[in-house]
PDB file of C-alpha atoms in Angstrom:
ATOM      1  CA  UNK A 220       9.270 -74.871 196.004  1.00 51.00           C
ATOM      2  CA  UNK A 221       6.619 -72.469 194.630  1.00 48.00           C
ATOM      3  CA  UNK A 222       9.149 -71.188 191.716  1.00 54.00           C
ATOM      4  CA  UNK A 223      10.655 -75.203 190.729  1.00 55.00           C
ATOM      5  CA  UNK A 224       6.321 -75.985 190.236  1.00 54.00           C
ATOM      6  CA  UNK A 225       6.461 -72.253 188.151  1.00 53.00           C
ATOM      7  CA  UNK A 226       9.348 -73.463 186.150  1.00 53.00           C
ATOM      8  CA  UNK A 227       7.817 -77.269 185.724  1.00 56.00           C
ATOM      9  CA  UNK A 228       4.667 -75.772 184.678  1.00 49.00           C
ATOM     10  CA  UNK A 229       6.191 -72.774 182.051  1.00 61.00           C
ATOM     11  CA  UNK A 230       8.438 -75.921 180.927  1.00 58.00           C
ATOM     12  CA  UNK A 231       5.523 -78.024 180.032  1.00 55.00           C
ATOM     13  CA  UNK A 232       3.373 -75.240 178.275  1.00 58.00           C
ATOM     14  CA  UNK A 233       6.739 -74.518 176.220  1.00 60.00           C
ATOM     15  CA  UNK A 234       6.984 -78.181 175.196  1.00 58.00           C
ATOM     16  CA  UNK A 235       3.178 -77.971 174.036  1.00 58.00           C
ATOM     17  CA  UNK A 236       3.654 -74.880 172.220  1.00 59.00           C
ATOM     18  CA  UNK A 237       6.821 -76.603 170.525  1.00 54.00           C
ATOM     19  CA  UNK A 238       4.750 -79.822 169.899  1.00 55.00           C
ATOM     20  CA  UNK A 239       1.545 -78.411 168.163  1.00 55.00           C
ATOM     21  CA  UNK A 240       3.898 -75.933 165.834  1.00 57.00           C
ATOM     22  CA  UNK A 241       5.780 -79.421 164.746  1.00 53.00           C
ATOM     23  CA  UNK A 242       3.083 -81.451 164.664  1.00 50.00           C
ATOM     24  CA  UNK A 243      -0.234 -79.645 164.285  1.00 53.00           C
ATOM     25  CA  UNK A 244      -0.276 -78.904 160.754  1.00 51.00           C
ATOM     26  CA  UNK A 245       0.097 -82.498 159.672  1.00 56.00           C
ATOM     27  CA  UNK A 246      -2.090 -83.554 162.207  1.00 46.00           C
ATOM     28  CA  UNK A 247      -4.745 -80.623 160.851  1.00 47.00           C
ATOM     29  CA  UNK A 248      -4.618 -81.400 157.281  1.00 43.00           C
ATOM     30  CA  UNK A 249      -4.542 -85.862 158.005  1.00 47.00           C
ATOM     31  CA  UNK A 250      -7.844 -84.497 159.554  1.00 44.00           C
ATOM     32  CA  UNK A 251      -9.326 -82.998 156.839  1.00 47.00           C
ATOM     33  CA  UNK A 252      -7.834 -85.564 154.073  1.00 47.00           C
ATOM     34  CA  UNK A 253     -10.445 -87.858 156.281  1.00 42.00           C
ATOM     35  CA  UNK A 254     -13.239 -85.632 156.747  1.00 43.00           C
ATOM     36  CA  UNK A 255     -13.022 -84.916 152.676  1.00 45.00           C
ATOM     37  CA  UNK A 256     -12.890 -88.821 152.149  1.00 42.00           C
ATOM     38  CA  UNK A 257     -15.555 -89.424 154.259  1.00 40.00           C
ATOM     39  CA  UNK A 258     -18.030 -86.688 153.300  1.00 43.00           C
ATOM     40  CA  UNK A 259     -17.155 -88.024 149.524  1.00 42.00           C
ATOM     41  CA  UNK A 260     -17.648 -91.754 150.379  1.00 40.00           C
ATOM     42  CA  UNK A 261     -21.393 -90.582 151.679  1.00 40.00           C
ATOM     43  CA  UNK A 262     -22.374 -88.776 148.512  1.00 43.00           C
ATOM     44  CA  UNK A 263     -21.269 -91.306 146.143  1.00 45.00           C
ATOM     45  CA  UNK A 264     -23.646 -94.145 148.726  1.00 41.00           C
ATOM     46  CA  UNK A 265     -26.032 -91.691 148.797  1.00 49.00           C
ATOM     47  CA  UNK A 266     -26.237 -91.468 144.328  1.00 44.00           C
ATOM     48  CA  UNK A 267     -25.997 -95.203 144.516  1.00 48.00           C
ATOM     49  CA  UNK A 268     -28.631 -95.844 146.770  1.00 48.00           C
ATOM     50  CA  UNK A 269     -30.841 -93.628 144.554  1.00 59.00           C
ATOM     51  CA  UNK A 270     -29.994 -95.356 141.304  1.00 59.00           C
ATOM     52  CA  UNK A 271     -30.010 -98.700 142.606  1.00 60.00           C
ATOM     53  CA  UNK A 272     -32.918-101.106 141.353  1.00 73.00           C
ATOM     54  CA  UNK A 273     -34.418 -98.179 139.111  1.00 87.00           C
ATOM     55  CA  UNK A 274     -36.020 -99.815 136.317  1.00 91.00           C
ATOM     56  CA  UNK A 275     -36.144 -97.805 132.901  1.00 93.00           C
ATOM     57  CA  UNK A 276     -40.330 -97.784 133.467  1.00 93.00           C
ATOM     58  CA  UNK A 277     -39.284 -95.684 136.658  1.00 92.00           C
ATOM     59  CA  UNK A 278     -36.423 -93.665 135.232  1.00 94.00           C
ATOM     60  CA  UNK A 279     -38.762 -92.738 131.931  1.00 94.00           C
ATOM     61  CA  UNK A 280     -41.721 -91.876 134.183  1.00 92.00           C
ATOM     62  CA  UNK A 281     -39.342 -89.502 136.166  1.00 91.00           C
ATOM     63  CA  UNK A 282     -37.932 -87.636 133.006  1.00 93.00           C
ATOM     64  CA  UNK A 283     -41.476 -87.390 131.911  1.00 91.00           C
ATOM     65  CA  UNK A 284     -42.599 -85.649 135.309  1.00 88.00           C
ATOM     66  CA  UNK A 285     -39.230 -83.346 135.088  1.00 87.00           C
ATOM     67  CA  UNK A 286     -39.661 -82.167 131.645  1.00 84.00           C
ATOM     68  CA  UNK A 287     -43.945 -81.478 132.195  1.00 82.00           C
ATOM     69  CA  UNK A 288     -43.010 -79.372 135.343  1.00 73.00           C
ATOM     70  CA  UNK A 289     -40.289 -77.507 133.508  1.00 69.00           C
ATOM     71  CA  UNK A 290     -42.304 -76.773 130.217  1.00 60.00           C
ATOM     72  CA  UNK A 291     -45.113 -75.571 132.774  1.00 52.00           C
ATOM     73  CA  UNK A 292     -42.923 -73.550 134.824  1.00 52.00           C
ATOM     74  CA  UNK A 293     -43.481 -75.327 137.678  1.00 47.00           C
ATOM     75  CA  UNK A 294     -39.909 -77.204 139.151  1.00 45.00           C
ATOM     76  CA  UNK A 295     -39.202 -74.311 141.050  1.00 44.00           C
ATOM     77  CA  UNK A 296     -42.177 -73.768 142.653  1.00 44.00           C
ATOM     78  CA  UNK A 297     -43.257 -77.573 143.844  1.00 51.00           C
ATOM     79  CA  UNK A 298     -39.731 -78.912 144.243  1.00 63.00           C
ATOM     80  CA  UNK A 299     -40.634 -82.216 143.242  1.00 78.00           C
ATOM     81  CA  UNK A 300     -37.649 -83.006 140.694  1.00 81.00           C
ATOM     82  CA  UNK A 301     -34.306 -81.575 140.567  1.00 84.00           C
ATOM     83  CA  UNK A 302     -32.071 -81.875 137.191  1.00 85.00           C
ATOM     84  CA  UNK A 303     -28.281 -80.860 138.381  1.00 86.00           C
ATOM     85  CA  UNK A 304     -24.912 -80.366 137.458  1.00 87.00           C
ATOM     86  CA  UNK A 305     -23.311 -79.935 140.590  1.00 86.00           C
ATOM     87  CA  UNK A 306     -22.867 -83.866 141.792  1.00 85.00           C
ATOM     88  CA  UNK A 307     -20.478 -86.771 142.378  1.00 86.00           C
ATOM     89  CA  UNK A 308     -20.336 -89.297 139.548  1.00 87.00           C
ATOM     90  CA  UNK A 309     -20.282 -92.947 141.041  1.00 86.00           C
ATOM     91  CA  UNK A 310     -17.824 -93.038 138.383  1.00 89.00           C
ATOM     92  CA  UNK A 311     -19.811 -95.940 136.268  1.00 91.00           C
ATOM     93  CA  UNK A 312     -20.853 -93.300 134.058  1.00 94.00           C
ATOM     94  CA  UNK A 313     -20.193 -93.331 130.144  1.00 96.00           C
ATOM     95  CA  UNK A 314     -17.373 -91.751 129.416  1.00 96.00           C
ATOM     96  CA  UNK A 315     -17.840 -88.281 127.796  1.00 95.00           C
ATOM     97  CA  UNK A 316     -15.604 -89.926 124.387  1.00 94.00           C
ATOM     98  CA  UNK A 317     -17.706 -92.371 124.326  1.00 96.00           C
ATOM     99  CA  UNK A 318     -21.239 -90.417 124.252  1.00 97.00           C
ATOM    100  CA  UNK A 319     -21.396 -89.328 120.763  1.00 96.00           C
ATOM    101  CA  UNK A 320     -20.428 -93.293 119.657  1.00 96.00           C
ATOM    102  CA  UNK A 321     -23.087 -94.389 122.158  1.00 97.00           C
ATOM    103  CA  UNK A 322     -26.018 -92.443 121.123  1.00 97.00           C
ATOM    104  CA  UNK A 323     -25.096 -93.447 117.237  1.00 97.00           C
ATOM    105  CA  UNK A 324     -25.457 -97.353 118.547  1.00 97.00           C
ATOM    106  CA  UNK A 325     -28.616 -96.738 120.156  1.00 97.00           C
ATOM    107  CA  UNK A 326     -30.192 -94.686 117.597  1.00 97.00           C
ATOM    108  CA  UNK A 327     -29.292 -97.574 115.218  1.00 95.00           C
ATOM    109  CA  UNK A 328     -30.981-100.106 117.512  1.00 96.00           C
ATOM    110  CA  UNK A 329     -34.352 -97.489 117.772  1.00 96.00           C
ATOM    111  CA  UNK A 330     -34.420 -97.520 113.638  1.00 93.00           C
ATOM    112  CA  UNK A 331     -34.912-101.788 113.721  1.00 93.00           C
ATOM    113  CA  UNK A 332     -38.545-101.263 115.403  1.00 94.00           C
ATOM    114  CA  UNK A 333     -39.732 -98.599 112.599  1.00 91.00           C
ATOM    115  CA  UNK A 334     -40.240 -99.919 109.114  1.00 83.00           C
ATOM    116  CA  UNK A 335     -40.490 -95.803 107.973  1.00 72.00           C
ATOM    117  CA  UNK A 336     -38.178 -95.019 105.161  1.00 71.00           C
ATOM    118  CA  UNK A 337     -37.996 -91.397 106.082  1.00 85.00           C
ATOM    119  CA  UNK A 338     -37.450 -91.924 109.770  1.00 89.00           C
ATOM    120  CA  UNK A 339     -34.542 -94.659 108.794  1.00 90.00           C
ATOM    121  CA  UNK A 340     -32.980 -92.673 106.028  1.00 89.00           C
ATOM    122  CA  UNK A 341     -33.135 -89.709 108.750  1.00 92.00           C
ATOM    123  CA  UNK A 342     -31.449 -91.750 110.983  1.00 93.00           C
ATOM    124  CA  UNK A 343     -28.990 -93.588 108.839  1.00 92.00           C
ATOM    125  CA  UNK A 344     -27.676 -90.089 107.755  1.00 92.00           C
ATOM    126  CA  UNK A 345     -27.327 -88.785 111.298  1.00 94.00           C
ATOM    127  CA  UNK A 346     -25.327 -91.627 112.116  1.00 94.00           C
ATOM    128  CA  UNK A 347     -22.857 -91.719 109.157  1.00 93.00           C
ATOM    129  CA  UNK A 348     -22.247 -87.533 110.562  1.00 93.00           C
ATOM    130  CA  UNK A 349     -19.186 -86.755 112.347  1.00 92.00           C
ATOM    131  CA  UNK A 350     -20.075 -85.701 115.074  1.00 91.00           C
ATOM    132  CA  UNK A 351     -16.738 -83.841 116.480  1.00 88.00           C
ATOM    133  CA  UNK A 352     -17.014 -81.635 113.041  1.00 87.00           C
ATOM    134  CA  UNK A 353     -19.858 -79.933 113.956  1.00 88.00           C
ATOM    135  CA  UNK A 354     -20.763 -77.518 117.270  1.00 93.00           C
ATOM    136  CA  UNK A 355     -21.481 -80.487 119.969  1.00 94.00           C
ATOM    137  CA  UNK A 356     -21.536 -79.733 123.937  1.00 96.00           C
ATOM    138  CA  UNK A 357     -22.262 -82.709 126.354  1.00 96.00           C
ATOM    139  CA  UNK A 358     -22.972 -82.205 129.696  1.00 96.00           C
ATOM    140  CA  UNK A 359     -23.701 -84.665 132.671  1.00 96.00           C
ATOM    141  CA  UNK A 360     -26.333 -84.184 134.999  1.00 94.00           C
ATOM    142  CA  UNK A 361     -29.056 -85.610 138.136  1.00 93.00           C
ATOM    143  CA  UNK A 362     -32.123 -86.294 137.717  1.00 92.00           C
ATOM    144  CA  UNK A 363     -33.392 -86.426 141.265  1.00 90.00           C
ATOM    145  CA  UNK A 364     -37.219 -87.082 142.481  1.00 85.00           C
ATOM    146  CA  UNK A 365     -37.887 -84.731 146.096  1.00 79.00           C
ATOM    147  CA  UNK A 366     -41.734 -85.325 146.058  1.00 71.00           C
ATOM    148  CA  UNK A 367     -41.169 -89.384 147.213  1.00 59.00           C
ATOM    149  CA  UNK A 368     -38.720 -91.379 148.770  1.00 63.00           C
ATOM    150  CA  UNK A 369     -35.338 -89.943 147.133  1.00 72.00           C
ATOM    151  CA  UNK A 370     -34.217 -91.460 144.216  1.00 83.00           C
ATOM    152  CA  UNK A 371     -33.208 -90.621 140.605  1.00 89.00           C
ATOM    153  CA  UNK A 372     -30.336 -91.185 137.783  1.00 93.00           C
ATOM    154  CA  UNK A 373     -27.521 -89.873 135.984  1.00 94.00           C
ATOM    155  CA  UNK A 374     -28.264 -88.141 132.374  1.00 96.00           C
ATOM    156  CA  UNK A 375     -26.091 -87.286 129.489  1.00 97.00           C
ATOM    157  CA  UNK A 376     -27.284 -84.073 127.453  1.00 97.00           C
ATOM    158  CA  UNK A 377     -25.789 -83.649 123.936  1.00 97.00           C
ATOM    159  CA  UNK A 378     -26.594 -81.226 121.615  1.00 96.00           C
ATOM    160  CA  UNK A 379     -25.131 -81.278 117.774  1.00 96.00           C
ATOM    161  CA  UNK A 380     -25.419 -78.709 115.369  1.00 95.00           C
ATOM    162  CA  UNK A 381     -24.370 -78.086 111.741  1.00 94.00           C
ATOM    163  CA  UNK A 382     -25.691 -76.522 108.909  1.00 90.00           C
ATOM    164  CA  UNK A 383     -28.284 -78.937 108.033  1.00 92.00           C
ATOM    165  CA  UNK A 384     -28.608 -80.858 111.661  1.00 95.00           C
ATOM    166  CA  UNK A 385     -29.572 -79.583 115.034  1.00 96.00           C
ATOM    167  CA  UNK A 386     -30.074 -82.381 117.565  1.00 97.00           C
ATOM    168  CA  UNK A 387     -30.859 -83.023 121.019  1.00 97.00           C
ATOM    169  CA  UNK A 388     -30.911 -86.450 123.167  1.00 97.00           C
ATOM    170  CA  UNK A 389     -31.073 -87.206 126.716  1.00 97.00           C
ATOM    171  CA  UNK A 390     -29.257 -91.292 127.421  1.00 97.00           C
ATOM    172  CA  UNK A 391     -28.631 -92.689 130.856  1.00 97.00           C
ATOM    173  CA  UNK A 392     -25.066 -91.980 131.211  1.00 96.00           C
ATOM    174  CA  UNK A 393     -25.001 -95.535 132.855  1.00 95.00           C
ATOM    175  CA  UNK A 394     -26.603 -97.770 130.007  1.00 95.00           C
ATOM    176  CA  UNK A 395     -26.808 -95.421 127.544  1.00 96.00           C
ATOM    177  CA  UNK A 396     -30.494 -95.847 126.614  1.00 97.00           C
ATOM    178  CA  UNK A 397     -31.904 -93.209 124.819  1.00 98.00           C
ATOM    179  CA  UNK A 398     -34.937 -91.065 126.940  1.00 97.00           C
ATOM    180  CA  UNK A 399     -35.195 -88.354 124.563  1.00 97.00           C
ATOM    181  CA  UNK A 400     -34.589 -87.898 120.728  1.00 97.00           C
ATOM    182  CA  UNK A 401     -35.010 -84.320 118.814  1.00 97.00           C
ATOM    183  CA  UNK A 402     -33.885 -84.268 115.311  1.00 97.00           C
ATOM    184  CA  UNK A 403     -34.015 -81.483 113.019  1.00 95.00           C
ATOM    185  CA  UNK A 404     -32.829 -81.926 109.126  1.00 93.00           C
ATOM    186  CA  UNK A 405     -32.701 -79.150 106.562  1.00 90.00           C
ATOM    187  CA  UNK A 406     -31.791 -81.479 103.450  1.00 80.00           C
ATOM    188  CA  UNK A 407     -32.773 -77.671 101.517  1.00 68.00           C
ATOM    189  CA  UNK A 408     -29.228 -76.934 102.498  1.00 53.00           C
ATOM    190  CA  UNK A 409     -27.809 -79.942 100.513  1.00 51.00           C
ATOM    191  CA  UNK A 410     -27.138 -80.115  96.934  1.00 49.00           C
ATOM    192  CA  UNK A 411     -29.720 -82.899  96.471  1.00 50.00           C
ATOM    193  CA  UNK A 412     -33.114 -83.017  98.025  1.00 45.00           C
ATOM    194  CA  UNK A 413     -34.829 -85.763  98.950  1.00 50.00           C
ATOM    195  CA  UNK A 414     -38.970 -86.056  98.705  1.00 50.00           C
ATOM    196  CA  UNK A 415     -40.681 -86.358 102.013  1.00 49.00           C
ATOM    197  CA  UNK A 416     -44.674 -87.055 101.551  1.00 55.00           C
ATOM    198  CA  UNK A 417     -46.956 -88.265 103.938  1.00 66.00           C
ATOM    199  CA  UNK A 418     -45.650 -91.199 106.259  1.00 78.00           C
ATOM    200  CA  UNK A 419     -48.091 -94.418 106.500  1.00 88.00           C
ATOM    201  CA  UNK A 420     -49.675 -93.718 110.278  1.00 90.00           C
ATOM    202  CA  UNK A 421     -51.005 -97.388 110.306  1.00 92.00           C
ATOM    203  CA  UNK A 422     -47.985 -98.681 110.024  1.00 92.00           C
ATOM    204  CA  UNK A 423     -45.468 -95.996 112.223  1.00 92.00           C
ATOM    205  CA  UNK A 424     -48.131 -96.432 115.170  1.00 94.00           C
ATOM    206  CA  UNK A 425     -47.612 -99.716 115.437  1.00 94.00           C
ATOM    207  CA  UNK A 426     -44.117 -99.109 115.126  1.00 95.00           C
ATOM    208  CA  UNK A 427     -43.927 -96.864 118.033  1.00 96.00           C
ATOM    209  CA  UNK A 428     -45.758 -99.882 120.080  1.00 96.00           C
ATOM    210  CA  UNK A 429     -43.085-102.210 119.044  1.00 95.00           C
ATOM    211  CA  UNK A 430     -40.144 -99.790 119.856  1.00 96.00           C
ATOM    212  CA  UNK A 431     -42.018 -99.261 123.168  1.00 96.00           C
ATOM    213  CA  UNK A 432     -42.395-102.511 124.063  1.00 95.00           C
ATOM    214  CA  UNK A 433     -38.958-103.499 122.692  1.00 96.00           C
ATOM    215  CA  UNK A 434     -36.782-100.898 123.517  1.00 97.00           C
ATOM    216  CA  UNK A 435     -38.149 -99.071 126.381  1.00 96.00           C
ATOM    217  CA  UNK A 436     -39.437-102.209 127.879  1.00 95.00           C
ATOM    218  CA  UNK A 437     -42.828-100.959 128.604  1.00 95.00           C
ATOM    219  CA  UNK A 438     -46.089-102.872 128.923  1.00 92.00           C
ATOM    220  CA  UNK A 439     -48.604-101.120 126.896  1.00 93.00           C
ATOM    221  CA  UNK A 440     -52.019-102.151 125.624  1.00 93.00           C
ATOM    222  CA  UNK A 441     -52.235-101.976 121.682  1.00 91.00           C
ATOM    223  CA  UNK A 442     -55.821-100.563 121.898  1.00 93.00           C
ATOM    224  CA  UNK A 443     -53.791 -97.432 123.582  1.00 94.00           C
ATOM    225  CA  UNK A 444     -52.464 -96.793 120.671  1.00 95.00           C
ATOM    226  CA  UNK A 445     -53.523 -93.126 118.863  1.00 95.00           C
ATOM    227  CA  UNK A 446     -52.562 -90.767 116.248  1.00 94.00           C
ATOM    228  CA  UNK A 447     -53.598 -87.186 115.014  1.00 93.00           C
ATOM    229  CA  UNK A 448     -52.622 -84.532 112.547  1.00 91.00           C
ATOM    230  CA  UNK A 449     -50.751 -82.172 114.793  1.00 87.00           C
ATOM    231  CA  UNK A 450     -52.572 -78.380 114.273  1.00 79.00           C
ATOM    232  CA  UNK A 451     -51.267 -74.705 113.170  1.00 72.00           C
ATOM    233  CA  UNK A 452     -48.816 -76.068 110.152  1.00 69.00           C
ATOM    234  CA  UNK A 453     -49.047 -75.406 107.531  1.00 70.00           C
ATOM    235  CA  UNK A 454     -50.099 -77.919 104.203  1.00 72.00           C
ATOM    236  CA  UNK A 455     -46.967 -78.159 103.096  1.00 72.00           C
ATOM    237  CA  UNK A 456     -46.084 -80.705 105.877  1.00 77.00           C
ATOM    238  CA  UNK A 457     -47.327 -83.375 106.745  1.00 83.00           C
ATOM    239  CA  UNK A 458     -47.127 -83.428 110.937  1.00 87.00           C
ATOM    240  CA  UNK A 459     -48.397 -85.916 112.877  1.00 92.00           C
ATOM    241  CA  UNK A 460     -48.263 -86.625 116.835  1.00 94.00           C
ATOM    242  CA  UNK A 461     -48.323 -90.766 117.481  1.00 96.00           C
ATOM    243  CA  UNK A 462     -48.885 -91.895 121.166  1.00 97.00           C
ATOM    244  CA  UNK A 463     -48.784 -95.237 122.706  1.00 96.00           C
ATOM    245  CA  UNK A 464     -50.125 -94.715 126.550  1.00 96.00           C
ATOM    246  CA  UNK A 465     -49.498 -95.935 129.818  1.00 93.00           C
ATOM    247  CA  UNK A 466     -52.623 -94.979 131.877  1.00 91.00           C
ATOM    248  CA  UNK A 467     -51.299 -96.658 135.069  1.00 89.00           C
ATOM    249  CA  UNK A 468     -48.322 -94.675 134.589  1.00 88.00           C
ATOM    250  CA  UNK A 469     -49.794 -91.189 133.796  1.00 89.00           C
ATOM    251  CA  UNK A 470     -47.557 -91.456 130.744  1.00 93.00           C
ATOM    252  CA  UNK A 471     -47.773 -91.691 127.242  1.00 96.00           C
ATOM    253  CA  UNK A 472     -44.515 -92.358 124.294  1.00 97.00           C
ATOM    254  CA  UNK A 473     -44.915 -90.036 122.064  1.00 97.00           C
ATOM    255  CA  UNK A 474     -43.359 -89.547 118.241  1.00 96.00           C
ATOM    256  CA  UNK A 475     -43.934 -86.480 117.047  1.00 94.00           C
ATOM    257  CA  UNK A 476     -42.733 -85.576 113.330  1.00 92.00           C
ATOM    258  CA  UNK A 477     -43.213 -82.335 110.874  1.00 89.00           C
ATOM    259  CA  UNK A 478     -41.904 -83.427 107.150  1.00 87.00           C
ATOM    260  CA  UNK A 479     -41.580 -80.808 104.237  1.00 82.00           C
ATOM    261  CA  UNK A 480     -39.338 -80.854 100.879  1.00 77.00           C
ATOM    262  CA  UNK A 481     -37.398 -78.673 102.820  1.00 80.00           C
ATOM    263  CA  UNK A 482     -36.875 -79.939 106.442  1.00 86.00           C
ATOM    264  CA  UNK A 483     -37.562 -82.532 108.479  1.00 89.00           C
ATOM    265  CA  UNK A 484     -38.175 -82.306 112.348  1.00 91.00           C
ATOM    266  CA  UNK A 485     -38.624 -85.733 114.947  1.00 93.00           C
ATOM    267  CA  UNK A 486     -39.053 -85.949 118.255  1.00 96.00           C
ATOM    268  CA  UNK A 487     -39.643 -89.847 120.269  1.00 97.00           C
ATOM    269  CA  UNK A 488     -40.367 -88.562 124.088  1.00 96.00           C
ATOM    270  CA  UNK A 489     -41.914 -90.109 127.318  1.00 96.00           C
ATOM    271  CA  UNK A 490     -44.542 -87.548 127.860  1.00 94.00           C
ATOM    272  CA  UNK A 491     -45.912 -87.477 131.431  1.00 87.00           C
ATOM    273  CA  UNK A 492     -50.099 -86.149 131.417  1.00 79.00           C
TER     274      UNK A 492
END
C-alpha cells in the first residue's frame, strides 16, 4: 500500500513538472502582457487627469514658475516643477510633422494683434523659411507642478537655426498655442539690409495687451501696462522690455526686443515674479 501512495504521489509531481514546462511560459508572459497593459493604462489616466480642465491662464502661470526656478537655479533644490522627457504621450499630442507647420500658423495668428512693421516683417520672413533646410530638433516633454495638487501639460520644444535665424518656441503639443517665442535675425548676413529704428512703444504696449487678452486669453488691467529701455546695450539698438501684468497671478507677459541695422532679437514670454 505504502509504495502504490509513493508511486501516485511521484506520478502526480511528474505530471506537474510536465504541465508547468508546457504551459508555464505562456502562462508567464499572458501575465506580464497584462501587468505591462495595466501599468500603461494607469500612466496614460494618470497624464490625463493632470491635463484635464487646465486652462491656458494655469498652464502659462506654470511655465512661468518652471522657467523662474530654472534661470535661478532652483528646480532641483525645491522640487516644485518637473520638465521631462521620459513619459507616456496620451497620444492626442501634435504630431512631430506637424510642429514646424503649427508653430508657422500660430505665429501668423500672434502678428494680427501687433500693428509693428518690424515685428510683422520679422515674422512674415520666419514663416515663408523652410524650416526642414535648416538645423531643427523638436523634442516633447512634461511640464509637471509637485508643490500642489499634481497636475501639468505636454510641451513641444523646437529649436531652428540657419545662418541668419536662430529660434526657440515652447507650444502645447495638444493645441498648439504658443508659450514661448525667441527670435533672433541677422539680416547683416543677407545681401540686402533692412533699416530697423526705434519701434513706437505707445503703440506695441498696447499691442502686447491686445495679444494678451486675445491670444493668451488673459484678463489684464490696461493701467498694468509698462515699458522701459532695457539697460547695458549699447546705442546702436534700440531695446526695450514691454510688460502687461497679472498681479493676482504673480505674472507678468513680457515682449522683450533688441533692434540694430545688423540683427534683430524678440522674445514674447509669461514671466512669473
Amino acid at each position: 500500500m505504502k509504495h502504490k501512495l509513493l508511486y501516485l504521489v511521484s506520478g502526480l509531481l511528474t505530471l506537474c513538472i510536465l504541465a508547468g514546462m508546457f504551459f508555464g511560459p505562456s502562462l508567464y508572459f499572458s501575465y506580464d502582457d497584462w501587468f505591462q497593459k495595466t501599468e500603461m493604462a494607469t500612466e496614460e489616466a494618470g497624464l490625463e487627469k493632470r491635463s484635464a480642465d487646465m486652462t491656458i491662464e494655469e498652464k502659462l502661470r506654470l511655465f512661468a514658475k518652471h522657467s523662474a526656478l530654472q534661470s535661478s537655479r532652483e528646480t532641483l533644490a525645491t522640487s516644485e516643477t518637473r520638465l521631462s522627457t521620459t513619459f507616456i504621450p496620451s497620444g492626442t499630442e501634435i504630431r512631430q510633422s506637424y510642429v514646424a507647420n503649427t508653430i508657422k500658423i500660430e505665429l501668423q495668428k500672434i502678428s494680427f494683434y501687433f500693428d509693428s512693421s518690424k515685428i510683422i516683417d520679422i515674422i512674415t520672413q520666419l514663416c515663408a523659411e523652410d524650416f526642414s533646410k535648416g538645423k531643427t530638433s523638436y523634442t516633447m516633454m512634461e511640464l509637471v507642478s509637485l508643490s500642489e495638487a499634481a497636475e501639468g501639460f505636454v510641451l513641444w520644444y523646437m529649436e531652428y537655426a540657419t545662418d541668419i535665424w536662430d529660434c526657440r518656441f515652447f507650444l502645447d503639443a495638444e493645441t498648439g498655442v504658443l508659450y514661448s517665442i525667441s527670435i533672433n535675425y541677422f539680416p547683416f548676413y543677407e545681401s540686402e539690409i533692412s533699416s530697423y529704428s526705434d519701434e513706437d512703444n505707445d503703440i506695441m504696449v498696447r499691442n502686447l495687451y491686445q495679444f494678451s487678452g486675445n491670444y493668451w486669453r488673459l484678463d489684464l488691467a490696461p493701467e498694468d501696462t509698462r515699458y522701459a529701455p532695457m539697460d547695458g546695450y549699447s546705442p546702436y539698438y534700440s531695446s526695450y522690455s514691454l510688460n502687461c501684468d497679472a498681479p493676482s497671478l504673480a505674472m507678468s507677459v513680457n515682449l522683450s526686443y533688441l533692434f540694430s541695422q545688423a540683427d534683430c532679437h524678440l522674445t514674447l514670454e509669461p514671466v512669473y515674479y
